[in-house]
Amino acid sequence: MARHLLVTNDFPPKIGGIQNYLWELWRRLPPDEVVVYSTPHADAAAFDAAQPFKVVRSREPWLLPHPLLARRVEKMADYYGAELVILDPAVPVGLIGPSLKVPYGVVLHGAEVAIPGRIPGVRSLLNRVLSGAVGVIAAGGYPAQQGERSLGRSLPVSIIPPGVDAERFAPLDQPSKRAARSELGLPTEGPLVVSVSRLVPRKGMDTLIQASVAIRRIHPEVHVVIAGAGRDRRRLSSLIAKLDAPVKLLGRVEADALGLLYGCGDVFTMLCRSRWGGLEQEGFGIVFLEAAAAGTAQVAGRSGGAHEAVVDGETGLVVDDPDDADCAAESILQLLDDDECRTAMARAARERAEREFSYDVLADQLAAAINAMVRQ
Ligand code: GDD
């Protein structure tokens, strides 16, 4: 396949959906054809040494769309013999695209295309990036639609949604669920609602905390656990204390423990919401796929592409107004109280994760999309 250089601010060992998406896909491409250029991290040396492809780290903490970055990227492309540069995300890093002498493609995720696409000055910059690209990789139908909406015409887009490792995330039987709860230091009895995400306002953890109080009225022994770190932690801790909510913030959970956490829950939820009048929305929601692969039915907030990750009524439920804690509680209770429906959704979710979101299949599609860009 075509040798190329991926340029991004968001690459592991940093945690997050974009980082996870890029790594899971790019590590499955032929390693000799991939060079990644990203930013420094305290654990980068060990991480980079374990990758089958070359990773180059910048000195500066952020790659800013500066002419100097454009010249550096050109030099690197030349040095490594890259026929193509892939810029992620389209704004801000992608802004160097139009000034590159090497052909470039961009990756679209969610907020970083929806927001600039609706702010007049920035929109024209985004549109320059999009119209100069030889190809666009969209991490779901929603970012593809946002890109085309911004440009006002169709794009040479390949929709490659996030996937999931269905071996790393696998269903647990009842004894294993109990053992997992005990290993994670969680109560072994009573309904358990699990959530995982970066702690930022879009993820709706405040609504989940409020909803937990309503759920406790029906299930006094319910426990809600939220894994993840982020700037919203202090606000969420105060809300839990204020409401005396049955919620525990677990902080950042080790990658090895994440599969157990998804698998030992009765219901997974992330009540993502749209903010700033729709400017900020959920791109897709890898956490829903991780829960699905672990055989746990999900409740999602309706925002951006979350309804592509959770099929309403089939693999889980989508709450139309994710700011309404009572509606959210109702949906979570609906699943907690109906064993048959919950089990059927959990099974359907696992089957769909295996069938449609295997990273091996998605990586083949990515390789085809990259080759098509080079042939442009
Ligand atoms: N190990 C560990 N520990 N992983 C975590 C933790 C934690 O405490 N918290 C979050 N993660 C991981 C999740 O397991 C998941 O793989 C990722 O971080 C979060 O992914 P998303 O739910 O998709 O959220 P995002 O906002 O960071 O990602 C953005 O880009 C994605 C890819 O395009 C959003 O736009 C998503 O909607 C989109 O799917």
Short mmCIF file of C-alpha atoms and ligand atoms in Angstrom, two decimals:
data_model
loop_
_atom_site.label_atom_id
_atom_site.label_comp_id
_atom_site.label_asym_id
_atom_site.label_seq_id
_atom_site.Cartn_x
_atom_site.Cartn_y
_atom_site.Cartn_z
CA MET A 1 0.00 0.00 0.00
CA ALA A 2 1.00 3.66 -0.35
CA ARG A 3 3.64 4.93 2.06
CA HIS A 4 2.30 7.90 3.99
CA LEU A 5 2.85 10.20 6.97
CA LEU A 6 0.08 10.63 9.57
CA VAL A 7 0.34 14.01 11.34
CA THR A 8 -1.72 14.40 14.51
CA ASN A 9 -1.83 15.98 17.96
CA ASP A 10 -3.91 13.06 19.20
CA PHE A 11 -1.96 9.84 19.40
CA PRO A 12 -1.49 7.38 22.29
CA PRO A 13 -0.30 7.09 24.96
CA LYS A 14 -2.67 10.07 25.35
CA ILE A 15 -6.17 8.75 26.14
CA GLY A 16 -9.27 9.56 24.16
CA GLY A 17 -11.48 8.53 21.28
CA ILE A 18 -9.39 10.07 18.48
CA GLN A 19 -6.18 8.56 19.90
CA ASN A 20 -7.82 5.16 20.20
CA TYR A 21 -9.31 5.36 16.69
CA LEU A 22 -6.02 6.28 15.02
CA TRP A 23 -3.96 3.69 16.85
CA GLU A 24 -6.34 0.78 16.37
CA LEU A 25 -6.54 1.47 12.63
CA TRP A 26 -3.00 2.53 11.81
CA ARG A 27 -1.33 -0.30 13.74
CA ARG A 28 -3.13 -2.72 11.43
CA LEU A 29 -1.69 -1.20 8.24
CA PRO A 30 1.55 -2.58 6.75
CA PRO A 31 4.06 -1.06 9.24
CA ASP A 32 6.71 -0.23 6.63
CA GLU A 33 4.26 2.09 4.88
CA VAL A 34 3.33 4.10 7.98
CA VAL A 35 5.16 6.96 9.73
CA VAL A 36 3.36 8.88 12.49
CA TYR A 37 4.31 12.39 13.54
CA SER A 38 2.81 13.45 16.88
CA THR A 39 3.41 15.32 20.11
CA PRO A 40 5.46 14.36 23.20
CA HIS A 41 4.13 12.46 26.22
CA ALA A 42 5.81 11.27 29.42
CA ASP A 43 5.22 7.61 28.46
CA ALA A 44 5.91 8.03 24.75
CA ALA A 45 9.35 6.34 24.65
CA ALA A 46 8.07 2.97 25.89
CA PHE A 47 4.90 3.22 23.82
CA ASP A 48 6.70 4.15 20.60
CA ALA A 49 9.28 1.40 21.02
CA ALA A 50 6.47 -1.16 21.16
CA GLN A 51 4.89 -0.05 17.85
CA PRO A 52 5.60 -1.91 14.62
CA PHE A 53 5.79 1.41 12.71
CA LYS A 54 7.93 4.51 13.11
CA VAL A 55 6.66 7.26 15.45
CA VAL A 56 8.37 10.67 15.47
CA ARG A 57 7.61 13.11 18.30
CA SER A 58 7.79 16.89 18.05
CA ARG A 59 9.63 18.96 20.65
CA GLU A 60 6.72 21.36 21.14
CA PRO A 61 3.65 20.14 23.09
CA TRP A 62 1.23 21.00 20.26
CA LEU A 63 1.55 20.95 16.50
CA LEU A 64 0.24 24.37 15.52
CA PRO A 65 -0.72 25.11 11.90
CA HIS A 66 2.27 27.32 11.28
CA PRO A 67 4.24 27.66 7.99
CA LEU A 68 7.24 26.16 9.82
CA LEU A 69 5.20 23.04 10.56
CA ALA A 70 4.24 22.79 6.91
CA ARG A 71 7.93 22.93 5.85
CA ARG A 72 8.89 20.37 8.50
CA VAL A 73 6.14 17.99 7.39
CA GLU A 74 7.26 18.33 3.75
CA LYS A 75 10.83 17.54 4.74
CA MET A 76 9.71 14.51 6.73
CA ALA A 77 7.53 13.27 3.87
CA ASP A 78 10.52 13.58 1.57
CA TYR A 79 12.91 11.89 4.03
CA TYR A 80 10.59 8.93 4.65
CA GLY A 81 9.50 8.67 1.03
CA ALA A 82 5.83 9.35 1.86
CA GLU A 83 3.57 9.80 -1.17
CA LEU A 84 0.80 11.26 0.96
CA VAL A 85 0.31 13.20 4.21
CA ILE A 86 -2.78 12.56 6.33
CA LEU A 87 -3.72 15.38 8.67
CA ASP A 88 -5.85 14.80 11.75
CA PRO A 89 -7.93 16.72 12.65
CA ALA A 90 -8.97 18.95 9.75
CA VAL A 91 -8.79 22.01 12.04
CA PRO A 92 -6.39 23.14 13.39
CA VAL A 93 -3.57 20.81 12.17
CA GLY A 94 -5.20 20.34 8.76
CA LEU A 95 -4.84 24.07 8.04
CA ILE A 96 -1.29 23.41 6.80
CA GLY A 97 -2.72 21.15 4.06
CA PRO A 98 -3.30 23.76 1.33
CA SER A 99 0.32 24.98 1.61
CA LEU A 100 1.90 21.51 1.36
CA LYS A 101 3.64 20.44 -1.84
CA VAL A 102 2.77 16.82 -1.06
CA PRO A 103 -0.84 15.59 -1.63
CA TYR A 104 -2.81 15.44 1.61
CA GLY A 105 -5.92 13.84 3.04
CA VAL A 106 -7.77 14.70 6.26
CA VAL A 107 -9.60 12.79 8.98
CA LEU A 108 -12.91 14.13 10.31
CA HIS A 109 -14.25 13.19 13.75
CA GLY A 110 -17.01 15.39 15.11
CA ALA A 111 -16.78 18.62 17.04
CA GLU A 112 -13.64 19.75 15.22
CA VAL A 113 -15.56 19.82 11.95
CA ALA A 114 -19.06 20.73 13.21
CA ILE A 115 -17.84 23.82 15.10
CA PRO A 116 -15.65 25.44 12.41
CA GLY A 117 -18.28 24.47 9.83
CA ARG A 118 -20.73 26.84 11.49
CA ILE A 119 -18.50 29.83 12.29
CA PRO A 120 -18.26 32.00 9.14
CA GLY A 121 -14.49 32.95 9.12
CA VAL A 122 -13.29 29.56 10.31
CA ARG A 123 -15.68 27.80 7.97
CA SER A 124 -13.93 29.23 4.92
CA LEU A 125 -10.59 27.98 6.31
CA LEU A 126 -12.06 24.52 6.89
CA ASN A 127 -13.54 24.54 3.39
CA ARG A 128 -10.13 25.39 1.91
CA VAL A 129 -8.68 22.40 3.73
CA LEU A 130 -11.51 20.14 2.56
CA SER A 131 -11.48 21.26 -1.05
CA GLY A 132 -7.69 20.86 -1.36
CA ALA A 133 -7.67 17.35 0.10
CA VAL A 134 -7.26 14.37 -2.24
CA GLY A 135 -9.49 12.40 0.11
CA VAL A 136 -11.35 12.54 3.38
CA ILE A 137 -11.67 9.83 6.00
CA ALA A 138 -14.75 10.34 8.19
CA ALA A 139 -14.98 8.57 11.53
CA GLY A 140 -18.71 7.96 11.05
CA GLY A 141 -21.67 9.21 9.03
CA TYR A 142 -22.11 12.30 11.20
CA PRO A 143 -18.66 13.86 10.57
CA ALA A 144 -18.99 13.05 6.84
CA GLN A 145 -22.31 14.87 6.74
CA GLN A 146 -20.88 17.84 8.68
CA GLY A 147 -17.96 18.15 6.26
CA GLU A 148 -20.24 18.12 3.21
CA ARG A 149 -22.63 20.52 4.92
CA SER A 150 -19.78 22.97 5.51
CA LEU A 151 -18.50 22.75 1.95
CA GLY A 152 -21.96 22.72 0.38
CA ARG A 153 -21.07 19.84 -1.94
CA SER A 154 -20.06 16.22 -1.85
CA LEU A 155 -16.56 15.19 -0.82
CA PRO A 156 -14.30 12.28 -1.83
CA VAL A 157 -15.13 10.73 1.52
CA SER A 158 -14.62 7.23 2.91
CA ILE A 159 -16.68 6.58 6.01
CA ILE A 160 -14.59 4.48 8.37
CA PRO A 161 -16.34 4.43 11.74
CA PRO A 162 -14.51 3.63 14.93
CA GLY A 163 -14.34 -0.10 15.62
CA VAL A 164 -13.73 -2.29 18.60
CA ASP A 165 -11.43 -5.12 19.56
CA ALA A 166 -13.98 -7.88 20.19
CA GLU A 167 -11.39 -10.06 21.92
CA ARG A 168 -10.23 -7.41 24.36
CA PHE A 169 -13.87 -6.56 25.12
CA ALA A 170 -15.85 -9.79 25.56
CA PRO A 171 -19.00 -10.81 27.46
CA LEU A 172 -18.65 -12.30 30.95
CA ASP A 173 -20.85 -15.09 32.33
CA GLN A 174 -22.53 -14.60 35.72
CA PRO A 175 -19.71 -16.03 37.90
CA SER A 176 -17.12 -14.01 35.94
CA LYS A 177 -19.19 -10.85 36.36
CA ARG A 178 -19.26 -11.34 40.10
CA ALA A 179 -15.51 -12.07 40.15
CA ALA A 180 -14.85 -8.97 38.02
CA ARG A 181 -16.85 -6.77 40.38
CA SER A 182 -14.93 -8.09 43.32
CA GLU A 183 -11.58 -7.67 41.52
CA LEU A 184 -12.46 -4.06 40.74
CA GLY A 185 -13.53 -3.41 44.35
CA LEU A 186 -17.20 -2.92 43.37
CA PRO A 187 -20.24 -4.27 45.24
CA THR A 188 -20.96 -7.84 44.10
CA GLU A 189 -24.73 -7.50 44.68
CA GLY A 190 -27.31 -5.08 43.27
CA PRO A 191 -27.79 -3.44 39.88
CA LEU A 192 -24.64 -1.85 38.47
CA VAL A 193 -24.70 0.96 35.91
CA VAL A 194 -21.33 1.64 34.28
CA SER A 195 -20.06 4.65 32.37
CA VAL A 196 -16.66 5.38 30.82
CA SER A 197 -15.45 8.59 29.24
CA ARG A 198 -13.26 11.62 29.49
CA LEU A 199 -14.90 13.86 32.08
CA VAL A 200 -16.01 16.82 29.99
CA PRO A 201 -19.44 18.49 30.01
CA ARG A 202 -20.52 16.99 26.64
CA LYS A 203 -20.52 13.49 28.12
CA GLY A 204 -23.53 14.27 30.38
CA MET A 205 -22.17 12.76 33.60
CA ASP A 206 -24.07 15.40 35.60
CA THR A 207 -27.34 14.09 34.15
CA LEU A 208 -26.31 10.53 35.04
CA ILE A 209 -25.62 11.61 38.64
CA GLN A 210 -29.05 13.24 38.83
CA ALA A 211 -30.69 10.21 37.20
CA SER A 212 -29.01 7.87 39.72
CA VAL A 213 -31.04 9.48 42.50
CA ALA A 214 -34.29 8.73 40.63
CA ILE A 215 -33.14 5.16 39.92
CA ARG A 216 -32.36 4.63 43.61
CA ARG A 217 -36.00 5.34 44.47
CA ILE A 218 -36.90 2.13 42.59
CA HIS A 219 -33.68 0.19 43.27
CA PRO A 220 -32.29 1.29 46.64
CA GLU A 221 -29.23 -0.91 46.13
CA VAL A 222 -28.20 0.52 42.72
CA HIS A 223 -24.59 1.55 42.14
CA VAL A 224 -23.31 3.78 39.36
CA VAL A 225 -19.60 3.83 38.53
CA ILE A 226 -17.93 6.29 36.18
CA ALA A 227 -14.44 5.63 34.83
CA GLY A 228 -12.36 8.39 33.30
CA ALA A 229 -10.48 11.56 34.10
CA GLY A 230 -10.91 15.15 33.01
CA ARG A 231 -11.48 18.76 33.83
CA ASP A 232 -15.09 18.18 34.99
CA ARG A 233 -14.12 15.92 37.88
CA ARG A 234 -14.35 18.47 40.67
CA ARG A 235 -17.78 19.73 39.57
CA LEU A 236 -19.08 16.14 39.33
CA SER A 237 -17.67 15.22 42.77
CA SER A 238 -19.48 18.22 44.29
CA LEU A 239 -22.73 17.22 42.61
CA ILE A 240 -22.43 13.64 43.92
CA ALA A 241 -21.85 14.97 47.45
CA LYS A 242 -24.65 17.52 47.18
CA LEU A 243 -27.22 14.94 46.02
CA ASP A 244 -25.73 12.12 48.11
CA ALA A 245 -25.94 10.20 44.82
CA PRO A 246 -25.04 6.47 44.62
CA VAL A 247 -22.20 7.25 42.23
CA LYS A 248 -18.49 6.50 42.46
CA LEU A 249 -15.92 8.25 40.27
CA LEU A 250 -13.20 5.71 39.56
CA GLY A 251 -10.74 8.10 37.90
CA ARG A 252 -8.57 6.82 35.09
CA VAL A 253 -8.87 3.03 34.90
CA GLU A 254 -5.98 0.91 33.59
CA ALA A 255 -6.54 -0.39 30.07
CA ASP A 256 -6.35 -3.99 31.32
CA ALA A 257 -9.23 -3.45 33.74
CA LEU A 258 -11.50 -1.72 31.25
CA GLY A 259 -12.86 -4.93 29.68
CA LEU A 260 -13.85 -6.27 33.11
CA LEU A 261 -15.57 -3.00 33.96
CA TYR A 262 -17.70 -2.95 30.81
CA GLY A 263 -18.49 -6.65 31.18
CA CYS A 264 -19.57 -6.59 34.83
CA GLY A 265 -22.20 -3.85 34.42
CA ASP A 266 -25.91 -4.52 33.94
CA VAL A 267 -26.31 -1.41 31.80
CA PHE A 268 -23.75 0.92 30.21
CA THR A 269 -24.64 4.55 29.71
CA MET A 270 -23.11 7.75 28.42
CA LEU A 271 -25.70 10.51 28.18
CA CYS A 272 -23.83 12.61 25.65
CA ARG A 273 -25.49 15.89 24.77
CA SER A 274 -25.24 18.64 22.18
CA ARG A 275 -23.87 21.93 23.44
CA TRP A 276 -23.56 25.51 22.22
CA GLY A 277 -26.74 25.32 20.18
CA GLY A 278 -25.55 22.17 18.39
CA LEU A 279 -22.01 23.41 17.69
CA GLU A 280 -20.53 20.68 19.89
CA GLN A 281 -21.89 17.15 19.45
CA GLU A 282 -20.70 13.59 19.98
CA GLY A 283 -18.89 12.33 16.87
CA PHE A 284 -19.78 8.67 17.37
CA GLY A 285 -18.85 7.25 20.79
CA ILE A 286 -16.32 4.41 20.87
CA VAL A 287 -17.33 3.64 24.44
CA PHE A 288 -20.72 2.37 23.21
CA LEU A 289 -18.97 -0.12 20.94
CA GLU A 290 -16.67 -1.23 23.74
CA ALA A 291 -19.71 -1.86 25.97
CA ALA A 292 -21.50 -3.60 23.08
CA ALA A 293 -18.57 -5.96 22.50
CA ALA A 294 -18.53 -6.68 26.23
CA GLY A 295 -22.17 -7.79 25.92
CA THR A 296 -23.69 -4.91 27.87
CA ALA A 297 -26.76 -3.05 26.59
CA GLN A 298 -26.30 0.70 26.34
CA VAL A 299 -28.24 3.90 26.92
CA ALA A 300 -26.97 6.84 24.87
CA GLY A 301 -27.91 10.49 24.68
CA ARG A 302 -29.01 11.65 21.24
CA SER A 303 -26.15 13.83 19.97
CA GLY A 304 -24.25 13.84 16.67
CA GLY A 305 -23.52 10.26 15.64
CA ALA A 306 -24.25 8.50 18.96
CA HIS A 307 -27.34 6.92 17.40
CA GLU A 308 -25.04 5.27 14.82
CA ALA A 309 -23.15 3.61 17.67
CA VAL A 310 -26.30 2.56 19.57
CA VAL A 311 -29.21 1.26 17.49
CA ASP A 312 -32.27 2.47 19.36
CA GLY A 313 -34.48 -0.44 20.45
CA GLU A 314 -32.03 -3.03 19.11
CA THR A 315 -28.67 -2.78 20.89
CA GLY A 316 -29.80 -0.28 23.51
CA LEU A 317 -31.85 2.87 23.93
CA VAL A 318 -31.24 6.43 22.74
CA VAL A 319 -32.58 9.19 24.99
CA ASP A 320 -33.95 12.03 22.86
CA ASP A 321 -33.44 14.70 25.51
CA PRO A 322 -30.24 13.73 27.31
CA ASP A 323 -30.50 16.81 29.56
CA ASP A 324 -33.67 15.41 31.11
CA ALA A 325 -32.52 13.29 34.06
CA ASP A 326 -35.98 11.76 34.52
CA CYS A 327 -36.10 10.54 30.89
CA ALA A 328 -32.58 9.17 31.24
CA ALA A 329 -33.51 7.38 34.50
CA GLU A 330 -36.61 5.95 32.79
CA SER A 331 -34.55 4.46 29.95
CA ILE A 332 -31.96 2.98 32.33
CA LEU A 333 -34.76 1.56 34.50
CA GLN A 334 -36.47 0.14 31.43
CA LEU A 335 -33.39 -2.00 30.81
CA LEU A 336 -32.66 -2.81 34.46
CA ASP A 337 -36.25 -3.98 35.00
CA ASP A 338 -36.66 -6.12 31.89
CA ASP A 339 -34.18 -9.00 31.99
CA GLU A 340 -35.37 -10.47 28.72
CA CYS A 341 -35.14 -7.21 26.75
CA ARG A 342 -31.77 -6.31 28.29
CA THR A 343 -30.30 -9.72 27.51
CA ALA A 344 -31.62 -9.65 23.93
CA MET A 345 -30.15 -6.17 23.37
CA ALA A 346 -26.83 -7.19 24.90
CA ARG A 347 -26.65 -10.18 22.55
CA ALA A 348 -27.60 -8.07 19.52
CA ALA A 349 -25.00 -5.48 20.51
CA ARG A 350 -22.21 -8.05 20.73
CA GLU A 351 -23.20 -9.60 17.38
CA ARG A 352 -23.24 -6.21 15.67
CA ALA A 353 -19.87 -5.27 17.18
CA GLU A 354 -18.32 -8.45 15.79
CA ARG A 355 -20.06 -8.20 12.41
CA GLU A 356 -19.74 -4.50 11.58
CA PHE A 357 -17.00 -3.02 13.73
CA SER A 358 -14.06 -5.37 13.48
CA TYR A 359 -10.92 -3.22 13.27
CA ASP A 360 -9.33 -5.73 10.91
CA VAL A 361 -12.10 -5.17 8.35
CA LEU A 362 -12.09 -1.39 8.91
CA ALA A 363 -8.29 -1.25 8.50
CA ASP A 364 -8.62 -2.96 5.10
CA GLN A 365 -11.11 -0.27 4.12
CA LEU A 366 -8.69 2.41 5.35
CA ALA A 367 -5.85 0.93 3.29
CA ALA A 368 -8.10 0.99 0.21
CA ALA A 369 -9.07 4.62 0.92
CA ILE A 370 -5.41 5.67 1.28
CA ASN A 371 -4.44 3.91 -1.95
CA ALA A 372 -7.33 5.63 -3.73
CA MET A 373 -6.09 9.03 -2.49
CA VAL A 374 -2.64 8.39 -3.92
CA ARG A 375 -4.12 7.42 -7.30
CA GLN A 376 -6.04 10.74 -7.46
N1 GDD B 1 -7.94 3.00 29.76
C1 GDD B 1 -8.86 3.95 29.82
N2 GDD B 1 -9.14 4.48 31.04
N3 GDD B 1 -9.47 4.36 28.70
C2 GDD B 1 -10.39 5.34 28.82
C3 GDD B 1 -10.72 5.94 30.05
C4 GDD B 1 -10.06 5.46 31.23
O1 GDD B 1 -10.27 5.87 32.36
N4 GDD B 1 -11.64 6.89 29.80
C5 GDD B 1 -11.89 6.89 28.49
N5 GDD B 1 -11.14 5.95 27.88
C6 GDD B 1 -11.11 5.55 26.47
C7 GDD B 1 -12.35 4.75 26.15
O2 GDD B 1 -12.18 3.38 26.46
C8 GDD B 1 -12.51 5.00 24.67
O3 GDD B 1 -11.70 4.11 23.92
C9 GDD B 1 -11.98 6.44 24.53
O4 GDD B 1 -11.17 6.70 25.65
C10 GDD B 1 -13.13 7.45 24.55
O5 GDD B 1 -13.64 7.45 23.35
P1 GDD B 1 -15.01 8.18 22.90
O6 GDD B 1 -16.12 7.77 23.78
O7 GDD B 1 -15.20 7.89 21.46
O8 GDD B 1 -14.78 9.71 23.19
P2 GDD B 1 -13.89 10.96 22.69
O9 GDD B 1 -14.71 12.18 22.93
O10 GDD B 1 -12.56 10.92 23.38
O11 GDD B 1 -13.67 10.73 21.11
C11 GDD B 1 -14.03 11.58 20.01
O12 GDD B 1 -13.52 10.94 18.81
C12 GDD B 1 -14.04 9.64 18.57
C13 GDD B 1 -13.37 9.05 17.31
O13 GDD B 1 -13.74 9.76 16.17
C14 GDD B 1 -15.55 11.73 19.91
O14 GDD B 1 -15.88 12.59 18.82
C15 GDD B 1 -16.17 10.36 19.70
O15 GDD B 1 -17.58 10.50 19.57
C16 GDD B 1 -15.56 9.67 18.48
O16 GDD B 1 -16.05 8.33 18.46
#
